[in-house]
Every structure is written in structure tokens, then in C-alpha cells.
PDB file of N, CA and C in Angstrom:
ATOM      1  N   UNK A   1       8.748 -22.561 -12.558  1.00  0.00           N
ATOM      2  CA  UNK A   1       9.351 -21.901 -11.425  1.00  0.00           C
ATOM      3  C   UNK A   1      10.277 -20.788 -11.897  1.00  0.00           C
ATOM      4  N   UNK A   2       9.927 -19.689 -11.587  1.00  0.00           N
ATOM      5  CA  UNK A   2      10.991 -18.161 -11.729  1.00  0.00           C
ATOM      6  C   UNK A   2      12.192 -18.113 -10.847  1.00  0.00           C
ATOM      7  N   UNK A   3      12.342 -18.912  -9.637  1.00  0.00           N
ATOM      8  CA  UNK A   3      12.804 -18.939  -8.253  1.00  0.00           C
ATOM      9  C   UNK A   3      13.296 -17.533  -8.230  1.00  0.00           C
ATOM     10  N   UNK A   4      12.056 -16.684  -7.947  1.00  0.00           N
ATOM     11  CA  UNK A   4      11.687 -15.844  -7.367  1.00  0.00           C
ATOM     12  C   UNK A   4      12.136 -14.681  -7.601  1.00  0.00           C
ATOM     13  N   UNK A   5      11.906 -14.373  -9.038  1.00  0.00           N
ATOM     14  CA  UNK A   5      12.452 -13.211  -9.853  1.00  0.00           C
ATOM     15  C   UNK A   5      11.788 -12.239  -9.748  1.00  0.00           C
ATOM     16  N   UNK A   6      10.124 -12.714  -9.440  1.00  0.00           N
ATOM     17  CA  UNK A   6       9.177 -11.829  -9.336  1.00  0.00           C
ATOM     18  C   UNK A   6       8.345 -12.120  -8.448  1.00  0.00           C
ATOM     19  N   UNK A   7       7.611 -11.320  -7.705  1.00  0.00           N
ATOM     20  CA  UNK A   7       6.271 -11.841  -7.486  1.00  0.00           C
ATOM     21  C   UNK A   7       5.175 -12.538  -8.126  1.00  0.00           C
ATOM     22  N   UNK A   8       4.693 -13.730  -6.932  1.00  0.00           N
ATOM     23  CA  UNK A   8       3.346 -14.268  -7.704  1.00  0.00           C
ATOM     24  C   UNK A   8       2.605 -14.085  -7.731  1.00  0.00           C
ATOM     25  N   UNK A   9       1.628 -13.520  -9.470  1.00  0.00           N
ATOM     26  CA  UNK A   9       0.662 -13.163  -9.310  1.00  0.00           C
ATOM     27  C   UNK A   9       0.604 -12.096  -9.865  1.00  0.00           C
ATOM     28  N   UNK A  10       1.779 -11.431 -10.337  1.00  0.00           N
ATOM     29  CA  UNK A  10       2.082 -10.047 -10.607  1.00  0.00           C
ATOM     30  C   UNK A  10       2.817 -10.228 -11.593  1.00  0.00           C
ATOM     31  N   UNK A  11       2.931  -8.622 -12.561  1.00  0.00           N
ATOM     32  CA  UNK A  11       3.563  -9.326 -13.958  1.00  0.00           C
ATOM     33  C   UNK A  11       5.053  -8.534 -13.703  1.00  0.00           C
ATOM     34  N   UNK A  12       5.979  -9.046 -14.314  1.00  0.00           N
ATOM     35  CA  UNK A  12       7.437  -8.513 -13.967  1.00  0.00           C
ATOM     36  C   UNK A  12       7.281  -7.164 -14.360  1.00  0.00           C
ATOM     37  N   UNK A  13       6.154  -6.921 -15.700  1.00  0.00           N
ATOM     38  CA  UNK A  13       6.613  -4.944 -15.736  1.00  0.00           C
ATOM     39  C   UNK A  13       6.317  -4.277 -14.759  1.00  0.00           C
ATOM     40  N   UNK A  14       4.773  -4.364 -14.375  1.00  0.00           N
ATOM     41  CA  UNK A  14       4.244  -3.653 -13.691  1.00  0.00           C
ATOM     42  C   UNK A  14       4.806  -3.627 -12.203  1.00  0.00           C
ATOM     43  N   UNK A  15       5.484  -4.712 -11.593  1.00  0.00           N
ATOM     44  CA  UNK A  15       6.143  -4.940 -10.802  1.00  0.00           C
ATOM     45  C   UNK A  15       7.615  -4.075 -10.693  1.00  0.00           C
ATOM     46  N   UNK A  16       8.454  -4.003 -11.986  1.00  0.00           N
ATOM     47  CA  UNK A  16       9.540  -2.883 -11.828  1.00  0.00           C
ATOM     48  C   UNK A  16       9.255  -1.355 -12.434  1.00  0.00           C
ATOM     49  N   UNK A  17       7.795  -1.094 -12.780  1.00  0.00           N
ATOM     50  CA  UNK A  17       7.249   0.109 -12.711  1.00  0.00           C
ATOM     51  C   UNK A  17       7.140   0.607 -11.376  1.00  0.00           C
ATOM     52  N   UNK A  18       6.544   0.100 -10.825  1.00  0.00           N
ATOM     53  CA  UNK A  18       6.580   0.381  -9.472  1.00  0.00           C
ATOM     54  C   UNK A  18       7.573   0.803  -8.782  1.00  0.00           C
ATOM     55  N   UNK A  19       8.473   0.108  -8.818  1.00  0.00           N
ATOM     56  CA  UNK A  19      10.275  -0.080  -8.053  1.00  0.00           C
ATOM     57  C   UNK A  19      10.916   1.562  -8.293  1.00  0.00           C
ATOM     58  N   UNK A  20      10.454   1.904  -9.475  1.00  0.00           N
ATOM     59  CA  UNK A  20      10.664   2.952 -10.505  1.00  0.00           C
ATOM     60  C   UNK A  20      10.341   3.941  -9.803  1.00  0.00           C
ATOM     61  N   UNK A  21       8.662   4.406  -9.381  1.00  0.00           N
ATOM     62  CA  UNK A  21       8.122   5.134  -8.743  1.00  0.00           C
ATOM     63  C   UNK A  21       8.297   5.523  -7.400  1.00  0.00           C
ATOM     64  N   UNK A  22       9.151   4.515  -6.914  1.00  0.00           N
ATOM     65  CA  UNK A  22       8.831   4.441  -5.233  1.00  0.00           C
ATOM     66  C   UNK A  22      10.595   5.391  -5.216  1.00  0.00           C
ATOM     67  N   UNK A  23      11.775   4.924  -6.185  1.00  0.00           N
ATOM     68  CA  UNK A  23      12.888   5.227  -5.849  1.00  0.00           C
ATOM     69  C   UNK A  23      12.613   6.736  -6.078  1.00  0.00           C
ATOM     70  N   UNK A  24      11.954   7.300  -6.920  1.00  0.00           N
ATOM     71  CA  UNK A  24      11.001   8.704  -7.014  1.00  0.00           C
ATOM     72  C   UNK A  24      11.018   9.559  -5.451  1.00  0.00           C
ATOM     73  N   UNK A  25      10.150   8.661  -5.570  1.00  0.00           N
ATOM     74  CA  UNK A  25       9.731   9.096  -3.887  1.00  0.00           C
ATOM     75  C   UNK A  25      10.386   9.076  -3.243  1.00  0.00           C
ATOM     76  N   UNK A  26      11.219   8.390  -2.761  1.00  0.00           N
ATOM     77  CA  UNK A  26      12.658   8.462  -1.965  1.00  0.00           C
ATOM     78  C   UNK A  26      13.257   9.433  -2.382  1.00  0.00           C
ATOM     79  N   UNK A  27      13.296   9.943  -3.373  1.00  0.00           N
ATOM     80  CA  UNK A  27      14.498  10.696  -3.923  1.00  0.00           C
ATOM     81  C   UNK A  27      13.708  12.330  -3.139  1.00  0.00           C
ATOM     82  N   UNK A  28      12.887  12.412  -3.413  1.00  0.00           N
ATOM     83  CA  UNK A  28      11.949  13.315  -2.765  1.00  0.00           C
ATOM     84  C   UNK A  28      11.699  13.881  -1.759  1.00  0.00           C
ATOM     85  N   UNK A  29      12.133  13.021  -1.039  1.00  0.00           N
ATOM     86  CA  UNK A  29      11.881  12.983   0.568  1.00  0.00           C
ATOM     87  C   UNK A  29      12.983  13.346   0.665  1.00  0.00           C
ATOM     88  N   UNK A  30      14.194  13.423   0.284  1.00  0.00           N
ATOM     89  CA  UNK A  30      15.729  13.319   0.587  1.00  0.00           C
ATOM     90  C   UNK A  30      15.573  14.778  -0.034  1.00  0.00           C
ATOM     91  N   UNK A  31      14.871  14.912  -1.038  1.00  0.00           N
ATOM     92  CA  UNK A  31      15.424  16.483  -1.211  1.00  0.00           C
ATOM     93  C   UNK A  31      13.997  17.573  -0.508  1.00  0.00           C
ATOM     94  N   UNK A  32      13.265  17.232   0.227  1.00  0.00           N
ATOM     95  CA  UNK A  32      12.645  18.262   1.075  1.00  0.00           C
ATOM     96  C   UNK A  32      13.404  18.124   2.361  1.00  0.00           C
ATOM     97  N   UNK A  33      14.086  17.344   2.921  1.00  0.00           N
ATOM     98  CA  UNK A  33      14.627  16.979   4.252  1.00  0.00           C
ATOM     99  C   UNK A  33      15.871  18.042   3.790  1.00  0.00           C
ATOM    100  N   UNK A  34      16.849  17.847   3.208  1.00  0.00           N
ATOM    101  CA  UNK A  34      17.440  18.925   2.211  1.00  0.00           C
ATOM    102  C   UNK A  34      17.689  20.159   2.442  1.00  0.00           C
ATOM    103  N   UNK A  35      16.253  20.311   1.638  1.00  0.00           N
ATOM    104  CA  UNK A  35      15.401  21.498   1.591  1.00  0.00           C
ATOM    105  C   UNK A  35      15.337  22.350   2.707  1.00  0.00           C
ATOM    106  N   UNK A  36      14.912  21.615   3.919  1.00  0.00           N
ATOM    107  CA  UNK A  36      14.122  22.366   5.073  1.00  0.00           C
ATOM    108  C   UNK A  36      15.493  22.023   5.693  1.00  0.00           C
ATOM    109  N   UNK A  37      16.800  21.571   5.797  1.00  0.00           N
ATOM    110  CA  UNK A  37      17.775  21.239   6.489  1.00  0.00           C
ATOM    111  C   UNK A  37      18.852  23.296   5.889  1.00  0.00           C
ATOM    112  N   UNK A  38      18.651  23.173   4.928  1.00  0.00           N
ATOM    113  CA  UNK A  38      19.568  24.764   4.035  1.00  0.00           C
ATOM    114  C   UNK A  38      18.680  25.190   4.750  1.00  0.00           C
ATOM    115  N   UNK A  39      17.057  25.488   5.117  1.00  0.00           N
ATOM    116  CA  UNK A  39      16.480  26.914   5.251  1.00  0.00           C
ATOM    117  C   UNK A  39      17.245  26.755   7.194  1.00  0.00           C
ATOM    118  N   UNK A  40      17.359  26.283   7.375  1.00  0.00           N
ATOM    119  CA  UNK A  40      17.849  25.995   8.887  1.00  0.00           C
ATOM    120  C   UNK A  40      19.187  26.766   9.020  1.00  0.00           C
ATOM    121  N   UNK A  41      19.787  26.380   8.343  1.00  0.00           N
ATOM    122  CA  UNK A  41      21.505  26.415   8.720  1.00  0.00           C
ATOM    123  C   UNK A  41      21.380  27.886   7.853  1.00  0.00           C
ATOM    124  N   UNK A  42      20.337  28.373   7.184  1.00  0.00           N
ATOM    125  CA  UNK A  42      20.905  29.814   6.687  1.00  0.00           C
ATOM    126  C   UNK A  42      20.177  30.421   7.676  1.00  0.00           C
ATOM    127  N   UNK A  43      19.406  30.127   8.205  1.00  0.00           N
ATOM    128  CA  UNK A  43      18.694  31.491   9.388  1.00  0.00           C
ATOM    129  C   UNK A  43      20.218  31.353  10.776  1.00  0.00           C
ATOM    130  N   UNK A  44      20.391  30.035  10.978  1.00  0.00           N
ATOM    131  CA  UNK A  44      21.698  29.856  11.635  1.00  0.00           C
ATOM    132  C   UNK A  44      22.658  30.978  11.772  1.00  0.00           C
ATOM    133  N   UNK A  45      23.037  30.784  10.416  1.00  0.00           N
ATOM    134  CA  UNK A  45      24.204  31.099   9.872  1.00  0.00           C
ATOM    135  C   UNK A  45      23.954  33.091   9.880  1.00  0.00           C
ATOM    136  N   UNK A  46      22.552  33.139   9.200  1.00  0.00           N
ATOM    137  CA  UNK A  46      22.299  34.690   9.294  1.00  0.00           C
ATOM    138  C   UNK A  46      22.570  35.315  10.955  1.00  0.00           C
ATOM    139  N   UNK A  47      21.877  34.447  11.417  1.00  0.00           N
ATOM    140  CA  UNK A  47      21.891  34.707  13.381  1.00  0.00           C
ATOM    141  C   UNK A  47      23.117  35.140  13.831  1.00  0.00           C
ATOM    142  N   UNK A  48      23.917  34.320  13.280  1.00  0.00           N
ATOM    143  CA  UNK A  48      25.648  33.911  13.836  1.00  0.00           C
ATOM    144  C   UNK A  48      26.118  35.582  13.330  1.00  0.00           C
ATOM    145  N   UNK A  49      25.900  35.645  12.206  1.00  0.00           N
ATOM    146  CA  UNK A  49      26.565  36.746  11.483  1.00  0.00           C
ATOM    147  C   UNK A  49      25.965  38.218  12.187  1.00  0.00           C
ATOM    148  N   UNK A  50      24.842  37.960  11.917  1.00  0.00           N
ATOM    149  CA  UNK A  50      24.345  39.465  13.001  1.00  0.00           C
ATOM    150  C   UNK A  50      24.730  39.610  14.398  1.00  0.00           C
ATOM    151  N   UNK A  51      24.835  38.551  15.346  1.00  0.00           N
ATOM    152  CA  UNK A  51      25.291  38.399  16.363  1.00  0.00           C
ATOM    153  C   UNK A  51      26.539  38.725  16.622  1.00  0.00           C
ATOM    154  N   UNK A  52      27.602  38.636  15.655  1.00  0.00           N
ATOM    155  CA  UNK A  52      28.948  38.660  15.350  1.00  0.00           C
ATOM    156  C   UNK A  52      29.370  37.592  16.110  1.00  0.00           C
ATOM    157  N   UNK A  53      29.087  36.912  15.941  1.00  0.00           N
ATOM    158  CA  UNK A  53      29.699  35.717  16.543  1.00  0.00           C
ATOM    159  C   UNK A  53      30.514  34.795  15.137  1.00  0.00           C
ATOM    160  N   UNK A  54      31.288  33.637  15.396  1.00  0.00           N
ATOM    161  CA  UNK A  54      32.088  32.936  14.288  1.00  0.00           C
ATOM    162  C   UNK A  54      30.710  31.988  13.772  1.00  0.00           C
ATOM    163  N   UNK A  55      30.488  32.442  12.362  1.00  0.00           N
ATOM    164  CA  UNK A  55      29.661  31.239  11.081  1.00  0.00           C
ATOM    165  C   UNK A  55      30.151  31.010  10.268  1.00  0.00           C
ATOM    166  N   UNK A  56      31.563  30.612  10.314  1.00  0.00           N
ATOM    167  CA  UNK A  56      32.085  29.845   9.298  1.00  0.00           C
ATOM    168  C   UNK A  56      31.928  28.288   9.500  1.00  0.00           C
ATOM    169  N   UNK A  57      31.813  28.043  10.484  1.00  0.00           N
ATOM    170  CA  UNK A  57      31.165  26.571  10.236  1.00  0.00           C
ATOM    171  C   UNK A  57      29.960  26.217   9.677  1.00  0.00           C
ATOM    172  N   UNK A  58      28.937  26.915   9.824  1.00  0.00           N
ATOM    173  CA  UNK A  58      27.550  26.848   9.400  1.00  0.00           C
ATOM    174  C   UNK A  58      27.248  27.240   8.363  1.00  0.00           C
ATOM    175  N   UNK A  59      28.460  28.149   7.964  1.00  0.00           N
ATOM    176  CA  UNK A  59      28.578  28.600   6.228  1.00  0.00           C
ATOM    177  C   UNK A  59      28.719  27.493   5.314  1.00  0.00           C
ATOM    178  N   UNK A  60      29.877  26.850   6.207  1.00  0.00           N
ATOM    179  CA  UNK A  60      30.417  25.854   5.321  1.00  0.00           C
ATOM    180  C   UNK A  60      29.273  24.498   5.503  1.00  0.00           C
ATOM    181  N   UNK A  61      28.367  24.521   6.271  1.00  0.00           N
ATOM    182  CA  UNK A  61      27.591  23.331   6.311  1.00  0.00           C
ATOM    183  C   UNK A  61      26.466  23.630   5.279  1.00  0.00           C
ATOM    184  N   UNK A  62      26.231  25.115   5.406  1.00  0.00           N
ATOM    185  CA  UNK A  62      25.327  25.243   4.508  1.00  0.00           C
ATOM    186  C   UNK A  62      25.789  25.070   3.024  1.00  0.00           C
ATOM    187  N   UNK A  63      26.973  25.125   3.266  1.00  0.00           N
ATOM    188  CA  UNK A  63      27.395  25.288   1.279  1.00  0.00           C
ATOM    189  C   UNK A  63      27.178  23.528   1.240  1.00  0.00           C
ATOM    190  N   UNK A  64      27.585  23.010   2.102  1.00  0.00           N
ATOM    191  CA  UNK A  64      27.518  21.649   1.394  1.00  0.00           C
ATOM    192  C   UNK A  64      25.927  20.877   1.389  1.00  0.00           C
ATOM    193  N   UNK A  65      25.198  21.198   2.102  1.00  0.00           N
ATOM    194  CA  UNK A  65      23.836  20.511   2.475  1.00  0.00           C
ATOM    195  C   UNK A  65      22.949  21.604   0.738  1.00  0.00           C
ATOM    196  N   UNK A  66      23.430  23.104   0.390  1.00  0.00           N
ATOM    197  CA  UNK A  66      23.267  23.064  -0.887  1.00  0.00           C
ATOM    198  C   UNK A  66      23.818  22.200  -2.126  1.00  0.00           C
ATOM    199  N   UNK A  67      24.983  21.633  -1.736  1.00  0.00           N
ATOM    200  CA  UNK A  67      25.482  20.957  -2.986  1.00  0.00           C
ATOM    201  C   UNK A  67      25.111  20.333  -2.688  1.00  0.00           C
ATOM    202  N   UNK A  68      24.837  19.128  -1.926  1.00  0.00           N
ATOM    203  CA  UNK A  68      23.946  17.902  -1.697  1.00  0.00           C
ATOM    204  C   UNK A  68      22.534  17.995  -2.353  1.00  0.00           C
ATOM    205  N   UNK A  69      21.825  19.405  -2.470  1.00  0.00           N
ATOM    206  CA  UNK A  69      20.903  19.420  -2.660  1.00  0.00           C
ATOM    207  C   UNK A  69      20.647  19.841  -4.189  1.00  0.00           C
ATOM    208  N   UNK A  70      21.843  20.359  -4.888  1.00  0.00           N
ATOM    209  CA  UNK A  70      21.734  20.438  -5.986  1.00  0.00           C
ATOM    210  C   UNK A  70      22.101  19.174  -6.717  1.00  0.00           C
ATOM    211  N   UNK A  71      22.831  18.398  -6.426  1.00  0.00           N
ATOM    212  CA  UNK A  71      23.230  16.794  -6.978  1.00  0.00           C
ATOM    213  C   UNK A  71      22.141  15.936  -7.040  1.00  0.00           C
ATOM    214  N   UNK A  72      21.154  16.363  -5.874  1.00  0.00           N
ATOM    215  CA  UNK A  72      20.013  15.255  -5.575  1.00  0.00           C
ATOM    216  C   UNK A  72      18.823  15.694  -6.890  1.00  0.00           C
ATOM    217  N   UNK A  73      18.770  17.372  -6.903  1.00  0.00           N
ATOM    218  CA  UNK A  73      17.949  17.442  -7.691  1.00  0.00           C
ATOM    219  C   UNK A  73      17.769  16.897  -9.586  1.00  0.00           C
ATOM    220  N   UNK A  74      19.302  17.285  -9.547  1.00  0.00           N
ATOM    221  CA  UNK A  74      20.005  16.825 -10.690  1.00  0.00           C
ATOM    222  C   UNK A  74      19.459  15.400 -10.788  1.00  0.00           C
ATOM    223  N   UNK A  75      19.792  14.130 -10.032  1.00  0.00           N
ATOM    224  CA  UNK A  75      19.414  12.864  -9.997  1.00  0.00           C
ATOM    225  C   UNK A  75      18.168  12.518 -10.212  1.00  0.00           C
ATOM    226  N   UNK A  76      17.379  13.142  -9.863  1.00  0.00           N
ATOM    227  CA  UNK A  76      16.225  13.576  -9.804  1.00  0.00           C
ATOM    228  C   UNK A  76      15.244  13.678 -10.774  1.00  0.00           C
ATOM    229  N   UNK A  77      16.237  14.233 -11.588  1.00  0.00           N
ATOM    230  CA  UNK A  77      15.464  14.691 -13.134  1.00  0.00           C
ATOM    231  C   UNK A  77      15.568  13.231 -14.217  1.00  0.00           C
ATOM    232  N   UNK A  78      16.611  12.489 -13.937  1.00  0.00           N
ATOM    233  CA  UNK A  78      16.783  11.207 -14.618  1.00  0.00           C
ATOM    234  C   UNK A  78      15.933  10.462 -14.738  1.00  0.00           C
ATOM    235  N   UNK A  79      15.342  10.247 -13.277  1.00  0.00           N
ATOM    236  CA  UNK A  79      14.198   9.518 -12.922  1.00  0.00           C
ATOM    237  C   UNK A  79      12.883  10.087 -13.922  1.00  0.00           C
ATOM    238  N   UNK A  80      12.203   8.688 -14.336  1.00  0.00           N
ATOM    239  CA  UNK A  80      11.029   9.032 -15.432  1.00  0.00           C
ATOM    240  C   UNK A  80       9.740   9.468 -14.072  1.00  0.00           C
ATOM    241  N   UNK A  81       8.881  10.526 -14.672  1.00  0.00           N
ATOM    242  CA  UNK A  81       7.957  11.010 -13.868  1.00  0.00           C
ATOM    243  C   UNK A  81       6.733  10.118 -13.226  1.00  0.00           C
ATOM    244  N   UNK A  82       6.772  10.670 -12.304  1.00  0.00           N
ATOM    245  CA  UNK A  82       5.618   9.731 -11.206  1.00  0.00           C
ATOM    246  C   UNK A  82       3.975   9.423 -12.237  1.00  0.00           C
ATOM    247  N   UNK A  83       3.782   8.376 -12.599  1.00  0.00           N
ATOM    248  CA  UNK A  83       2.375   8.216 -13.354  1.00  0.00           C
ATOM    249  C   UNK A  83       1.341   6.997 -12.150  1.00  0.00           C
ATOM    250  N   UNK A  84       1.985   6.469 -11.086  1.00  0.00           N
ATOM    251  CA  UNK A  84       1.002   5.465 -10.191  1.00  0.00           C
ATOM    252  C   UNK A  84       0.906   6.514  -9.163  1.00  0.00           C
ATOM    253  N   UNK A  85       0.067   6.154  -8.327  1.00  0.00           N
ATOM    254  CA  UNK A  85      -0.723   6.404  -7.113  1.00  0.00           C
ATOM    255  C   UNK A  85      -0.223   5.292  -6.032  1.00  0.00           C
ATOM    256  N   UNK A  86       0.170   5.493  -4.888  1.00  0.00           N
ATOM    257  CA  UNK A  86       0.167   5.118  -3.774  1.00  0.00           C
ATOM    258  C   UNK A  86      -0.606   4.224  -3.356  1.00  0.00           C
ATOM    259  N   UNK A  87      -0.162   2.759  -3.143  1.00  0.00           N
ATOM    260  CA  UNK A  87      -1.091   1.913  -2.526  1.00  0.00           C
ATOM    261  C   UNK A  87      -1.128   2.137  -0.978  1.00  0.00           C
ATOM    262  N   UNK A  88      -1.991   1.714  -0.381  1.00  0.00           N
ATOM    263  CA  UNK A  88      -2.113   1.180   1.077  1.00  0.00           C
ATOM    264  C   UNK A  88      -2.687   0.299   1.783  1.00  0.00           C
TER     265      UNK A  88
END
């Protein structure tokens, strides 16, 4: 009995290979959401500014949804590269 360290049936590597790959993918998703969240808040922010209207809020959202997005990428790189395929 493992009481339930792993799955049964499955071997513990290949099992936290996996774990490995998937936090990958998460990480991924977080930085295209990101991604497509900056191209937003800078057309925003461009709008605001041509308009003359006040974008200092949207400046400042955009500076941070970039640093968010540069930290994530950074994290990113730690992670060892995707080598499985997607079950379903």
C-alpha cells in the first residue's frame, strides 16, 4: 500500500512528468490572456489619449498587466519544455 502517493497503475515518474507539463500549460494560458489583456488596454489607452480625454488610469493598468506579463514569462522559462501530447 502507497496510501495514495500515486496513482494505480501508473508509475510515479511518468505520473509527475506529466504534473510538469500541464503546470506548462497553465502558465501559457495565463500569459496569452496577458497578452491579449496589454493589446486591449493599449488601444484603450491610445483612444483615451487621442480623444484627450484622462489615460492615466489605463496607463497605469497597462504598465502593470505588462509587468505581470513580463514576470510570467520569466517563470516560464524555468519550466523544462513541453515533450507529451495532450490526452483526451
Amino acid at each position: 500500500m502507497t496510501g495514495g502517493a500515486a496513482p494505480q497503475g501508473k508509475k510515479p515518474d511518468a505520473w509527475l512528468g506529466h504534473k510538469r507539463v500541464r503546470s506548462g500549460e497553465d502558465f501559457d494560458i495565463i500569459i496569452g490572456f496577458l497578452g491579449f489583456s496589454a493589446v486591449v488596454l493599449l488601444v484603450v489607452t491610445v483612444w483615451m489619449e487621442v480623444t484627450a480625454q484622462p489615460a492615466l488610469g489605463w496607463a497605469l493598468g497597462l504598465l502593470a498587466v505588462l509587468l505581470a506579463l513580463y514576470g510570467m514569462t520569466r517563470l516560464r522559462r524555468r519550466l523544462p519544455a513541453r515533450t507529451a501530447t495532450r490526452r483526451n
